[in-house]
Amino acid sequence: MIKREMIDDTVLLQHLNEAEKEALQFSLQIEKFKRGEYIFRPQDEAEYMYIVKSGAMKISMDLSDGREQILYIYRKEDFVGGLNLLTADKYIYNGIALTDTEVIKIGKKEYNEILIHDENFLREMLLQSFLRIRKSEELIDRLSVINGDMKVAKGLIDLVNMSGQKEPDGTFIISPHMNRTELGSYTGLARETVTRKLSYFEDMGYIELLPKGVIRILDMDALSDLTV
């Protein structure tokens, strides 16, 4: 059983009526995953829909050469699996905790008997699905370019837009959710190339590499100029 406050604070669930919320309170599960743990794997049956409540999850695929390609990064209030339950499809990607992550698990029964009949739930799910189409377009754009500077610049700007923290001095802080290998996977580059490009950006005064993997964006305009 999860706390009622968690349902009230979850965008996808907060518009349900009192009876529906009470029913969900006694049937939904909350599960914690450590960084690197699999939440689901390709060909797993879609038994649950997951809503991220804290931490971050990466959705990735394994390429034929053994490399990982990160497709999406999901954070608080993002969901995965809703469309899989709707279509009865199996998962085709990896869902892996990018940090220590806490998720709400919604089973098929609750999904089919309660959520799928709620107009607000469907509207929010469709909205998030639409935004993911836009993210897919950005991914194609980022991976299709050959220039390494452009790939890394696009990746950093994307991370700022997703989770960057703006500082009083106008700079942005990107928290270390991804190590250099994962950042390479996200931008479509080898780890060594990403490390080299980040050092180059630091030398140029575009960014500052801080301890524990934190990146400060010093000149957003300069990074943006590299993407055109």
PDB file of N, CA and C in Angstrom, residues 21-124:
ATOM      1  N   LYS A  21      -9.182   6.858  -5.940  1.00  0.00           N
ATOM      2  CA  LYS A  21      -7.931   7.030  -5.197  1.00  0.00           C
ATOM      3  C   LYS A  21      -7.834   6.034  -4.044  1.00  0.00           C
ATOM      4  N   GLU A  22      -8.942   5.822  -3.373  1.00  0.00           N
ATOM      5  CA  GLU A  22      -8.932   4.874  -2.259  1.00  0.00           C
ATOM      6  C   GLU A  22      -8.646   3.463  -2.750  1.00  0.00           C
ATOM      7  N   ALA A  23      -9.239   3.093  -3.882  1.00  0.00           N
ATOM      8  CA  ALA A  23      -8.989   1.772  -4.442  1.00  0.00           C
ATOM      9  C   ALA A  23      -7.518   1.612  -4.834  1.00  0.00           C
ATOM     10  N   LEU A  24      -6.955   2.662  -5.424  1.00  0.00           N
ATOM     11  CA  LEU A  24      -5.563   2.595  -5.845  1.00  0.00           C
ATOM     12  C   LEU A  24      -4.612   2.560  -4.659  1.00  0.00           C
ATOM     13  N   GLN A  25      -4.975   3.232  -3.598  1.00  0.00           N
ATOM     14  CA  GLN A  25      -4.100   3.288  -2.429  1.00  0.00           C
ATOM     15  C   GLN A  25      -3.777   1.896  -1.902  1.00  0.00           C
ATOM     16  N   PHE A  26      -4.711   0.983  -2.007  1.00  0.00           N
ATOM     17  CA  PHE A  26      -4.519  -0.352  -1.459  1.00  0.00           C
ATOM     18  C   PHE A  26      -4.034  -1.360  -2.498  1.00  0.00           C
ATOM     19  N   SER A  27      -3.858  -0.910  -3.729  1.00  0.00           N
ATOM     20  CA  SER A  27      -3.440  -1.853  -4.772  1.00  0.00           C
ATOM     21  C   SER A  27      -2.125  -1.479  -5.450  1.00  0.00           C
ATOM     22  N   LEU A  28      -1.776  -0.199  -5.464  1.00  0.00           N
ATOM     23  CA  LEU A  28      -0.523   0.201  -6.093  1.00  0.00           C
ATOM     24  C   LEU A  28       0.666  -0.155  -5.214  1.00  0.00           C
ATOM     25  N   GLN A  29       1.816  -0.271  -5.850  1.00  0.00           N
ATOM     26  CA  GLN A  29       3.045  -0.602  -5.136  1.00  0.00           C
ATOM     27  C   GLN A  29       4.073   0.497  -5.346  1.00  0.00           C
ATOM     28  N   ILE A  30       4.941   0.664  -4.381  1.00  0.00           N
ATOM     29  CA  ILE A  30       6.083   1.556  -4.525  1.00  0.00           C
ATOM     30  C   ILE A  30       7.331   0.698  -4.420  1.00  0.00           C
ATOM     31  N   GLU A  31       8.255   0.864  -5.344  1.00  0.00           N
ATOM     32  CA  GLU A  31       9.466   0.040  -5.345  1.00  0.00           C
ATOM     33  C   GLU A  31      10.690   0.919  -5.555  1.00  0.00           C
ATOM     34  N   LYS A  32      11.757   0.578  -4.871  1.00  0.00           N
ATOM     35  CA  LYS A  32      13.001   1.318  -4.972  1.00  0.00           C
ATOM     36  C   LYS A  32      14.033   0.489  -5.729  1.00  0.00           C
ATOM     37  N   PHE A  33      14.782   1.147  -6.604  1.00  0.00           N
ATOM     38  CA  PHE A  33      15.829   0.512  -7.389  1.00  0.00           C
ATOM     39  C   PHE A  33      17.134   1.258  -7.169  1.00  0.00           C
ATOM     40  N   LYS A  34      18.207   0.513  -7.018  1.00  0.00           N
ATOM     41  CA  LYS A  34      19.533   1.099  -6.921  1.00  0.00           C
ATOM     42  C   LYS A  34      20.044   1.459  -8.311  1.00  0.00           C
ATOM     43  N   ARG A  35      20.966   2.417  -8.359  1.00  0.00           N
ATOM     44  CA  ARG A  35      21.564   2.789  -9.643  1.00  0.00           C
ATOM     45  C   ARG A  35      22.085   1.540 -10.353  1.00  0.00           C
ATOM     46  N   GLY A  36      21.730   1.398 -11.621  1.00  0.00           N
ATOM     47  CA  GLY A  36      22.197   0.280 -12.430  1.00  0.00           C
ATOM     48  C   GLY A  36      21.276  -0.923 -12.430  1.00  0.00           C
ATOM     49  N   GLU A  37      20.281  -0.946 -11.540  1.00  0.00           N
ATOM     50  CA  GLU A  37      19.354  -2.069 -11.512  1.00  0.00           C
ATOM     51  C   GLU A  37      18.338  -1.960 -12.652  1.00  0.00           C
ATOM     52  N   TYR A  38      17.995  -3.123 -13.214  1.00  0.00           N
ATOM     53  CA  TYR A  38      17.016  -3.155 -14.291  1.00  0.00           C
ATOM     54  C   TYR A  38      15.605  -3.080 -13.710  1.00  0.00           C
ATOM     55  N   ILE A  39      14.799  -2.217 -14.287  1.00  0.00           N
ATOM     56  CA  ILE A  39      13.381  -2.145 -13.948  1.00  0.00           C
ATOM     57  C   ILE A  39      12.598  -3.054 -14.898  1.00  0.00           C
ATOM     58  N   PHE A  40      13.032  -3.099 -16.143  1.00  0.00           N
ATOM     59  CA  PHE A  40      12.526  -4.084 -17.097  1.00  0.00           C
ATOM     60  C   PHE A  40      13.567  -4.258 -18.199  1.00  0.00           C
ATOM     61  N   ARG A  41      13.420  -5.367 -18.936  1.00  0.00           N
ATOM     62  CA  ARG A  41      14.340  -5.703 -20.020  1.00  0.00           C
ATOM     63  C   ARG A  41      13.553  -5.982 -21.300  1.00  0.00           C
ATOM     64  N   PRO A  42      14.244  -5.976 -22.458  1.00  0.00           N
ATOM     65  CA  PRO A  42      13.555  -6.309 -23.707  1.00  0.00           C
ATOM     66  C   PRO A  42      12.907  -7.691 -23.624  1.00  0.00           C
ATOM     67  N   GLN A  43      11.724  -7.783 -24.158  1.00  0.00           N
ATOM     68  CA  GLN A  43      10.913  -9.001 -24.212  1.00  0.00           C
ATOM     69  C   GLN A  43      10.234  -9.344 -22.887  1.00  0.00           C
ATOM     70  N   ASP A  44      10.429  -8.511 -21.866  1.00  0.00           N
ATOM     71  CA  ASP A  44       9.640  -8.690 -20.640  1.00  0.00           C
ATOM     72  C   ASP A  44       8.180  -8.384 -20.945  1.00  0.00           C
ATOM     73  N   GLU A  45       7.287  -9.178 -20.376  1.00  0.00           N
ATOM     74  CA  GLU A  45       5.865  -8.878 -20.488  1.00  0.00           C
ATOM     75  C   GLU A  45       5.572  -7.576 -19.745  1.00  0.00           C
ATOM     76  N   ALA A  46       4.719  -6.761 -20.334  1.00  0.00           N
ATOM     77  CA  ALA A  46       4.345  -5.497 -19.686  1.00  0.00           C
ATOM     78  C   ALA A  46       3.288  -5.785 -18.627  1.00  0.00           C
ATOM     79  N   GLU A  47       3.746  -6.031 -17.417  1.00  0.00           N
ATOM     80  CA  GLU A  47       2.835  -6.325 -16.316  1.00  0.00           C
ATOM     81  C   GLU A  47       2.468  -5.072 -15.537  1.00  0.00           C
ATOM     82  N   TYR A  48       3.317  -4.044 -15.656  1.00  0.00           N
ATOM     83  CA  TYR A  48       3.108  -2.827 -14.877  1.00  0.00           C
ATOM     84  C   TYR A  48       3.351  -1.590 -15.724  1.00  0.00           C
ATOM     85  N   MET A  49       2.716  -0.531 -15.308  1.00  0.00           N
ATOM     86  CA  MET A  49       3.070   0.812 -15.742  1.00  0.00           C
ATOM     87  C   MET A  49       3.849   1.443 -14.591  1.00  0.00           C
ATOM     88  N   TYR A  50       4.902   2.196 -14.913  1.00  0.00           N
ATOM     89  CA  TYR A  50       5.759   2.768 -13.882  1.00  0.00           C
ATOM     90  C   TYR A  50       5.689   4.296 -13.948  1.00  0.00           C
ATOM     91  N   ILE A  51       5.575   4.922 -12.787  1.00  0.00           N
ATOM     92  CA  ILE A  51       5.659   6.377 -12.686  1.00  0.00           C
ATOM     93  C   ILE A  51       6.835   6.716 -11.778  1.00  0.00           C
ATOM     94  N   VAL A  52       7.780   7.495 -12.289  1.00  0.00           N
ATOM     95  CA  VAL A  52       8.957   7.865 -11.505  1.00  0.00           C
ATOM     96  C   VAL A  52       8.554   8.893 -10.448  1.00  0.00           C
ATOM     97  N   LYS A  53       8.871   8.618  -9.191  1.00  0.00           N
ATOM     98  CA  LYS A  53       8.576   9.554  -8.108  1.00  0.00           C
ATOM     99  C   LYS A  53       9.832  10.235  -7.581  1.00  0.00           C
ATOM    100  N   SER A  54      10.976   9.610  -7.733  1.00  0.00           N
ATOM    101  CA  SER A  54      12.251  10.252  -7.379  1.00  0.00           C
ATOM    102  C   SER A  54      13.357   9.544  -8.141  1.00  0.00           C
ATOM    103  N   GLY A  55      14.457  10.269  -8.346  1.00  0.00           N
ATOM    104  CA  GLY A  55      15.565   9.685  -9.083  1.00  0.00           C
ATOM    105  C   GLY A  55      15.381   9.841 -10.582  1.00  0.00           C
ATOM    106  N   ALA A  56      15.985   8.941 -11.337  1.00  0.00           N
ATOM    107  CA  ALA A  56      15.925   9.005 -12.795  1.00  0.00           C
ATOM    108  C   ALA A  56      16.091   7.611 -13.377  1.00  0.00           C
ATOM    109  N   MET A  57      15.428   7.385 -14.499  1.00  0.00           N
ATOM    110  CA  MET A  57      15.492   6.107 -15.209  1.00  0.00           C
ATOM    111  C   MET A  57      15.941   6.365 -16.643  1.00  0.00           C
ATOM    112  N   LYS A  58      16.800   5.514 -17.156  1.00  0.00           N
ATOM    113  CA  LYS A  58      17.177   5.636 -18.559  1.00  0.00           C
ATOM    114  C   LYS A  58      16.528   4.512 -19.360  1.00  0.00           C
ATOM    115  N   ILE A  59      16.063   4.864 -20.534  1.00  0.00           N
ATOM    116  CA  ILE A  59      15.525   3.900 -21.479  1.00  0.00           C
ATOM    117  C   ILE A  59      16.565   3.757 -22.579  1.00  0.00           C
ATOM    118  N   SER A  60      17.052   2.541 -22.778  1.00  0.00           N
ATOM    119  CA  SER A  60      18.158   2.355 -23.712  1.00  0.00           C
ATOM    120  C   SER A  60      17.958   1.090 -24.528  1.00  0.00           C
ATOM    121  N   MET A  61      18.721   0.993 -25.601  1.00  0.00           N
ATOM    122  CA  MET A  61      18.741  -0.212 -26.422  1.00  0.00           C
ATOM    123  C   MET A  61      20.185  -0.653 -26.606  1.00  0.00           C
ATOM    124  N   ASP A  62      20.370  -1.943 -26.791  1.00  0.00           N
ATOM    125  CA  ASP A  62      21.700  -2.511 -27.017  1.00  0.00           C
ATOM    126  C   ASP A  62      21.946  -2.581 -28.517  1.00  0.00           C
ATOM    127  N   LEU A  63      22.988  -1.893 -28.984  1.00  0.00           N
ATOM    128  CA  LEU A  63      23.311  -1.879 -30.401  1.00  0.00           C
ATOM    129  C   LEU A  63      24.013  -3.167 -30.806  1.00  0.00           C
ATOM    130  N   SER A  64      24.067  -3.417 -32.095  1.00  0.00           N
ATOM    131  CA  SER A  64      24.640  -4.670 -32.593  1.00  0.00           C
ATOM    132  C   SER A  64      26.121  -4.806 -32.291  1.00  0.00           C
ATOM    133  N   ASP A  65      26.809  -3.666 -32.081  1.00  0.00           N
ATOM    134  CA  ASP A  65      28.243  -3.721 -31.772  1.00  0.00           C
ATOM    135  C   ASP A  65      28.511  -3.792 -30.274  1.00  0.00           C
ATOM    136  N   GLY A  66      27.443  -3.966 -29.478  1.00  0.00           N
ATOM    137  CA  GLY A  66      27.613  -4.122 -28.039  1.00  0.00           C
ATOM    138  C   GLY A  66      27.481  -2.839 -27.250  1.00  0.00           C
ATOM    139  N   ARG A  67      27.426  -1.693 -27.939  1.00  0.00           N
ATOM    140  CA  ARG A  67      27.279  -0.425 -27.237  1.00  0.00           C
ATOM    141  C   ARG A  67      25.838  -0.198 -26.803  1.00  0.00           C
ATOM    142  N   GLU A  68      25.686   0.645 -25.802  1.00  0.00           N
ATOM    143  CA  GLU A  68      24.366   1.057 -25.351  1.00  0.00           C
ATOM    144  C   GLU A  68      24.016   2.402 -25.964  1.00  0.00           C
ATOM    145  N   GLN A  69      22.779   2.551 -26.423  1.00  0.00           N
ATOM    146  CA  GLN A  69      22.295   3.839 -26.888  1.00  0.00           C
ATOM    147  C   GLN A  69      21.148   4.283 -25.993  1.00  0.00           C
ATOM    148  N   ILE A  70      21.356   5.373 -25.261  1.00  0.00           N
ATOM    149  CA  ILE A  70      20.301   5.915 -24.409  1.00  0.00           C
ATOM    150  C   ILE A  70      19.310   6.684 -25.279  1.00  0.00           C
ATOM    151  N   LEU A  71      18.044   6.351 -25.156  1.00  0.00           N
ATOM    152  CA  LEU A  71      16.994   6.969 -25.946  1.00  0.00           C
ATOM    153  C   LEU A  71      16.274   8.083 -25.188  1.00  0.00           C
ATOM    154  N   TYR A  72      15.927   7.808 -23.937  1.00  0.00           N
ATOM    155  CA  TYR A  72      15.217   8.773 -23.103  1.00  0.00           C
ATOM    156  C   TYR A  72      15.792   8.740 -21.693  1.00  0.00           C
ATOM    157  N   ILE A  73      15.590   9.831 -20.993  1.00  0.00           N
ATOM    158  CA  ILE A  73      15.856   9.878 -19.557  1.00  0.00           C
ATOM    159  C   ILE A  73      14.571  10.344 -18.894  1.00  0.00           C
ATOM    160  N   TYR A  74      14.028   9.516 -18.013  1.00  0.00           N
ATOM    161  CA  TYR A  74      12.785   9.840 -17.330  1.00  0.00           C
ATOM    162  C   TYR A  74      13.077  10.245 -15.897  1.00  0.00           C
ATOM    163  N   ARG A  75      12.410  11.314 -15.465  1.00  0.00           N
ATOM    164  CA  ARG A  75      12.575  11.823 -14.116  1.00  0.00           C
ATOM    165  C   ARG A  75      11.214  11.922 -13.437  1.00  0.00           C
ATOM    166  N   LYS A  76      11.165  12.605 -12.315  1.00  0.00           N
ATOM    167  CA  LYS A  76       9.954  12.698 -11.497  1.00  0.00           C
ATOM    168  C   LYS A  76       8.724  13.036 -12.341  1.00  0.00           C
ATOM    169  N   GLU A  77       7.684  12.242 -12.174  1.00  0.00           N
ATOM    170  CA  GLU A  77       6.381  12.360 -12.831  1.00  0.00           C
ATOM    171  C   GLU A  77       6.345  11.775 -14.236  1.00  0.00           C
ATOM    172  N   ASP A  78       7.490  11.375 -14.800  1.00  0.00           N
ATOM    173  CA  ASP A  78       7.461  10.698 -16.091  1.00  0.00           C
ATOM    174  C   ASP A  78       6.948   9.273 -15.896  1.00  0.00           C
ATOM    175  N   PHE A  79       6.322   8.722 -16.935  1.00  0.00           N
ATOM    176  CA  PHE A  79       5.818   7.355 -16.852  1.00  0.00           C
ATOM    177  C   PHE A  79       6.382   6.518 -17.982  1.00  0.00           C
ATOM    178  N   VAL A  80       6.313   5.230 -17.824  1.00  0.00           N
ATOM    179  CA  VAL A  80       6.659   4.294 -18.894  1.00  0.00           C
ATOM    180  C   VAL A  80       5.795   3.057 -18.720  1.00  0.00           C
ATOM    181  N   GLY A  81       5.365   2.482 -19.825  1.00  0.00           N
ATOM    182  CA  GLY A  81       4.586   1.255 -19.776  1.00  0.00           C
ATOM    183  C   GLY A  81       3.103   1.430 -19.991  1.00  0.00           C
ATOM    184  N   GLY A  82       2.606   2.664 -19.956  1.00  0.00           N
ATOM    185  CA  GLY A  82       1.176   2.872 -20.131  1.00  0.00           C
ATOM    186  C   GLY A  82       0.693   2.417 -21.495  1.00  0.00           C
ATOM    187  N   LEU A  83       1.441   2.745 -22.528  1.00  0.00           N
ATOM    188  CA  LEU A  83       1.050   2.334 -23.871  1.00  0.00           C
ATOM    189  C   LEU A  83       1.273   0.842 -24.072  1.00  0.00           C
ATOM    190  N   ASN A  84       2.261   0.273 -23.388  1.00  0.00           N
ATOM    191  CA  ASN A  84       2.473  -1.180 -23.467  1.00  0.00           C
ATOM    192  C   ASN A  84       1.287  -1.936 -22.896  1.00  0.00           C
ATOM    193  N   LEU A  85       0.759  -1.461 -21.766  1.00  0.00           N
ATOM    194  CA  LEU A  85      -0.425  -2.098 -21.185  1.00  0.00           C
ATOM    195  C   LEU A  85      -1.629  -1.923 -22.100  1.00  0.00           C
ATOM    196  N   LEU A  86      -1.712  -0.774 -22.740  1.00  0.00           N
ATOM    197  CA  LEU A  86      -2.843  -0.501 -23.620  1.00  0.00           C
ATOM    198  C   LEU A  86      -2.850  -1.425 -24.823  1.00  0.00           C
ATOM    199  N   THR A  87      -1.661  -1.706 -25.375  1.00  0.00           N
ATOM    200  CA  THR A  87      -1.564  -2.509 -26.592  1.00  0.00           C
ATOM    201  C   THR A  87      -1.164  -3.954 -26.329  1.00  0.00           C
ATOM    202  N   ALA A  88      -0.864  -4.280 -25.058  1.00  0.00           N
ATOM    203  CA  ALA A  88      -0.407  -5.634 -24.678  1.00  0.00           C
ATOM    204  C   ALA A  88       0.921  -5.988 -25.339  1.00  0.00           C
ATOM    205  N   ASP A  89       1.731  -4.978 -25.655  1.00  0.00           N
ATOM    206  CA  ASP A  89       3.054  -5.217 -26.226  1.00  0.00           C
ATOM    207  C   ASP A  89       4.067  -5.538 -25.138  1.00  0.00           C
ATOM    208  N   LYS A  90       5.091  -6.297 -25.507  1.00  0.00           N
ATOM    209  CA  LYS A  90       6.208  -6.529 -24.607  1.00  0.00           C
ATOM    210  C   LYS A  90       7.122  -5.306 -24.648  1.00  0.00           C
ATOM    211  N   TYR A  91       7.969  -5.190 -23.627  1.00  0.00           N
ATOM    212  CA  TYR A  91       8.974  -4.133 -23.653  1.00  0.00           C
ATOM    213  C   TYR A  91      10.032  -4.478 -24.690  1.00  0.00           C
ATOM    214  N   ILE A  92      10.510  -3.492 -25.418  1.00  0.00           N
ATOM    215  CA  ILE A  92      11.549  -3.721 -26.423  1.00  0.00           C
ATOM    216  C   ILE A  92      12.859  -3.027 -26.054  1.00  0.00           C
ATOM    217  N   TYR A  93      12.846  -2.222 -24.980  1.00  0.00           N
ATOM    218  CA  TYR A  93      14.049  -1.530 -24.544  1.00  0.00           C
ATOM    219  C   TYR A  93      14.387  -1.900 -23.107  1.00  0.00           C
ATOM    220  N   ASN A  94      15.552  -1.451 -22.672  1.00  0.00           N
ATOM    221  CA  ASN A  94      15.945  -1.587 -21.267  1.00  0.00           C
ATOM    222  C   ASN A  94      15.416  -0.404 -20.472  1.00  0.00           C
ATOM    223  N   GLY A  95      14.905  -0.669 -19.290  1.00  0.00           N
ATOM    224  CA  GLY A  95      14.582   0.376 -18.333  1.00  0.00           C
ATOM    225  C   GLY A  95      15.496   0.199 -17.137  1.00  0.00           C
ATOM    226  N   ILE A  96      16.436   1.121 -16.922  1.00  0.00           N
ATOM    227  CA  ILE A  96      17.487   0.970 -15.917  1.00  0.00           C
ATOM    228  C   ILE A  96      17.518   2.205 -15.031  1.00  0.00           C
ATOM    229  N   ALA A  97      17.654   1.988 -13.739  1.00  0.00           N
ATOM    230  CA  ALA A  97      17.762   3.109 -12.802  1.00  0.00           C
ATOM    231  C   ALA A  97      19.071   3.852 -13.058  1.00  0.00           C
ATOM    232  N   LEU A  98      18.959   5.126 -13.398  1.00  0.00           N
ATOM    233  CA  LEU A  98      20.142   5.955 -13.665  1.00  0.00           C
ATOM    234  C   LEU A  98      20.734   6.459 -12.356  1.00  0.00           C
ATOM    235  N   THR A  99      19.888   6.626 -11.359  1.00  0.00           N
ATOM    236  CA  THR A  99      20.298   6.943 -10.002  1.00  0.00           C
ATOM    237  C   THR A  99      19.470   6.039  -9.086  1.00  0.00           C
ATOM    238  N   ASP A 100      19.660   6.135  -7.795  1.00  0.00           N
ATOM    239  CA  ASP A 100      18.719   5.470  -6.889  1.00  0.00           C
ATOM    240  C   ASP A 100      17.338   6.042  -7.199  1.00  0.00           C
ATOM    241  N   THR A 101      16.402   5.173  -7.519  1.00  0.00           N
ATOM    242  CA  THR A 101      15.131   5.601  -8.088  1.00  0.00           C
ATOM    243  C   THR A 101      13.960   4.925  -7.385  1.00  0.00           C
ATOM    244  N   GLU A 102      12.888   5.690  -7.211  1.00  0.00           N
ATOM    245  CA  GLU A 102      11.665   5.179  -6.604  1.00  0.00           C
ATOM    246  C   GLU A 102      10.532   5.322  -7.615  1.00  0.00           C
ATOM    247  N   VAL A 103       9.798   4.225  -7.836  1.00  0.00           N
ATOM    248  CA  VAL A 103       8.724   4.253  -8.827  1.00  0.00           C
ATOM    249  C   VAL A 103       7.429   3.712  -8.223  1.00  0.00           C
ATOM    250  N   ILE A 104       6.318   4.238  -8.725  1.00  0.00           N
ATOM    251  CA  ILE A 104       5.004   3.664  -8.446  1.00  0.00           C
ATOM    252  C   ILE A 104       4.722   2.625  -9.522  1.00  0.00           C
ATOM    253  N   LYS A 105       4.296   1.435  -9.107  1.00  0.00           N
ATOM    254  CA  LYS A 105       3.965   0.365 -10.041  1.00  0.00           C
ATOM    255  C   LYS A 105       2.443   0.210 -10.097  1.00  0.00           C
ATOM    256  N   ILE A 106       1.914   0.334 -11.303  1.00  0.00           N
ATOM    257  CA  ILE A 106       0.476   0.200 -11.531  1.00  0.00           C
ATOM    258  C   ILE A 106       0.233  -1.073 -12.330  1.00  0.00           C
ATOM    259  N   GLY A 107      -0.506  -2.004 -11.779  1.00  0.00           N
ATOM    260  CA  GLY A 107      -0.761  -3.274 -12.443  1.00  0.00           C
ATOM    261  C   GLY A 107      -1.826  -3.181 -13.524  1.00  0.00           C
ATOM    262  N   LYS A 108      -1.939  -4.263 -14.307  1.00  0.00           N
ATOM    263  CA  LYS A 108      -2.907  -4.307 -15.402  1.00  0.00           C
ATOM    264  C   LYS A 108      -4.336  -4.102 -14.913  1.00  0.00           C
ATOM    265  N   LYS A 109      -4.675  -4.728 -13.800  1.00  0.00           N
ATOM    266  CA  LYS A 109      -6.043  -4.686 -13.301  1.00  0.00           C
ATOM    267  C   LYS A 109      -6.469  -3.243 -13.002  1.00  0.00           C
ATOM    268  N   GLU A 110      -5.654  -2.525 -12.255  1.00  0.00           N
ATOM    269  CA  GLU A 110      -5.969  -1.139 -11.902  1.00  0.00           C
ATOM    270  C   GLU A 110      -5.971  -0.250 -13.144  1.00  0.00           C
ATOM    271  N   TYR A 111      -5.053  -0.512 -14.036  1.00  0.00           N
ATOM    272  CA  TYR A 111      -4.962   0.263 -15.270  1.00  0.00           C
ATOM    273  C   TYR A 111      -6.230   0.101 -16.105  1.00  0.00           C
ATOM    274  N   ASN A 112      -6.653  -1.150 -16.289  1.00  0.00           N
ATOM    275  CA  ASN A 112      -7.802  -1.434 -17.151  1.00  0.00           C
ATOM    276  C   ASN A 112      -9.138  -1.096 -16.499  1.00  0.00           C
ATOM    277  N   GLU A 113      -9.233  -1.247 -15.187  1.00  0.00           N
ATOM    278  CA  GLU A 113     -10.518  -1.050 -14.514  1.00  0.00           C
ATOM    279  C   GLU A 113     -10.744   0.388 -14.064  1.00  0.00           C
ATOM    280  N   ILE A 114      -9.652   1.140 -13.837  1.00  0.00           N
ATOM    281  CA  ILE A 114      -9.806   2.492 -13.300  1.00  0.00           C
ATOM    282  C   ILE A 114      -9.216   3.544 -14.230  1.00  0.00           C
ATOM    283  N   LEU A 115      -7.952   3.453 -14.488  1.00  0.00           N
ATOM    284  CA  LEU A 115      -7.249   4.566 -15.127  1.00  0.00           C
ATOM    285  C   LEU A 115      -7.663   4.785 -16.571  1.00  0.00           C
ATOM    286  N   ILE A 116      -7.841   3.711 -17.319  1.00  0.00           N
ATOM    287  CA  ILE A 116      -8.111   3.861 -18.745  1.00  0.00           C
ATOM    288  C   ILE A 116      -9.458   4.519 -18.999  1.00  0.00           C
ATOM    289  N   HIS A 117     -10.311   4.587 -17.977  1.00  0.00           N
ATOM    290  CA  HIS A 117     -11.626   5.198 -18.124  1.00  0.00           C
ATOM    291  C   HIS A 117     -11.649   6.656 -17.644  1.00  0.00           C
ATOM    292  N   ASP A 118     -10.513   7.153 -17.170  1.00  0.00           N
ATOM    293  CA  ASP A 118     -10.460   8.512 -16.647  1.00  0.00           C
ATOM    294  C   ASP A 118      -9.939   9.466 -17.724  1.00  0.00           C
ATOM    295  N   GLU A 119     -10.754  10.461 -18.058  1.00  0.00           N
ATOM    296  CA  GLU A 119     -10.415  11.386 -19.135  1.00  0.00           C
ATOM    297  C   GLU A 119      -9.145  12.177 -18.848  1.00  0.00           C
ATOM    298  N   ASN A 120      -8.975  12.624 -17.625  1.00  0.00           N
ATOM    299  CA  ASN A 120      -7.787  13.411 -17.279  1.00  0.00           C
ATOM    300  C   ASN A 120      -6.520  12.575 -17.367  1.00  0.00           C
ATOM    301  N   PHE A 121      -6.601  11.325 -16.922  1.00  0.00           N
ATOM    302  CA  PHE A 121      -5.454  10.427 -17.025  1.00  0.00           C
ATOM    303  C   PHE A 121      -5.067  10.239 -18.489  1.00  0.00           C
ATOM    304  N   LEU A 122      -6.048   9.971 -19.345  1.00  0.00           N
ATOM    305  CA  LEU A 122      -5.759   9.749 -20.757  1.00  0.00           C
ATOM    306  C   LEU A 122      -5.183  11.002 -21.405  1.00  0.00           C
ATOM    307  N   ARG A 123      -5.716  12.162 -21.042  1.00  0.00           N
ATOM    308  CA  ARG A 123      -5.216  13.413 -21.618  1.00  0.00           C
ATOM    309  C   ARG A 123      -3.756  13.642 -21.239  1.00  0.00           C
ATOM    310  N   GLU A 124      -3.417  13.409 -19.974  1.00  0.00           N
ATOM    311  CA  GLU A 124      -2.040  13.611 -19.528  1.00  0.00           C
ATOM    312  C   GLU A 124      -1.106  12.593 -20.163  1.00  0.00           C
TER     313      GLU A 124
END
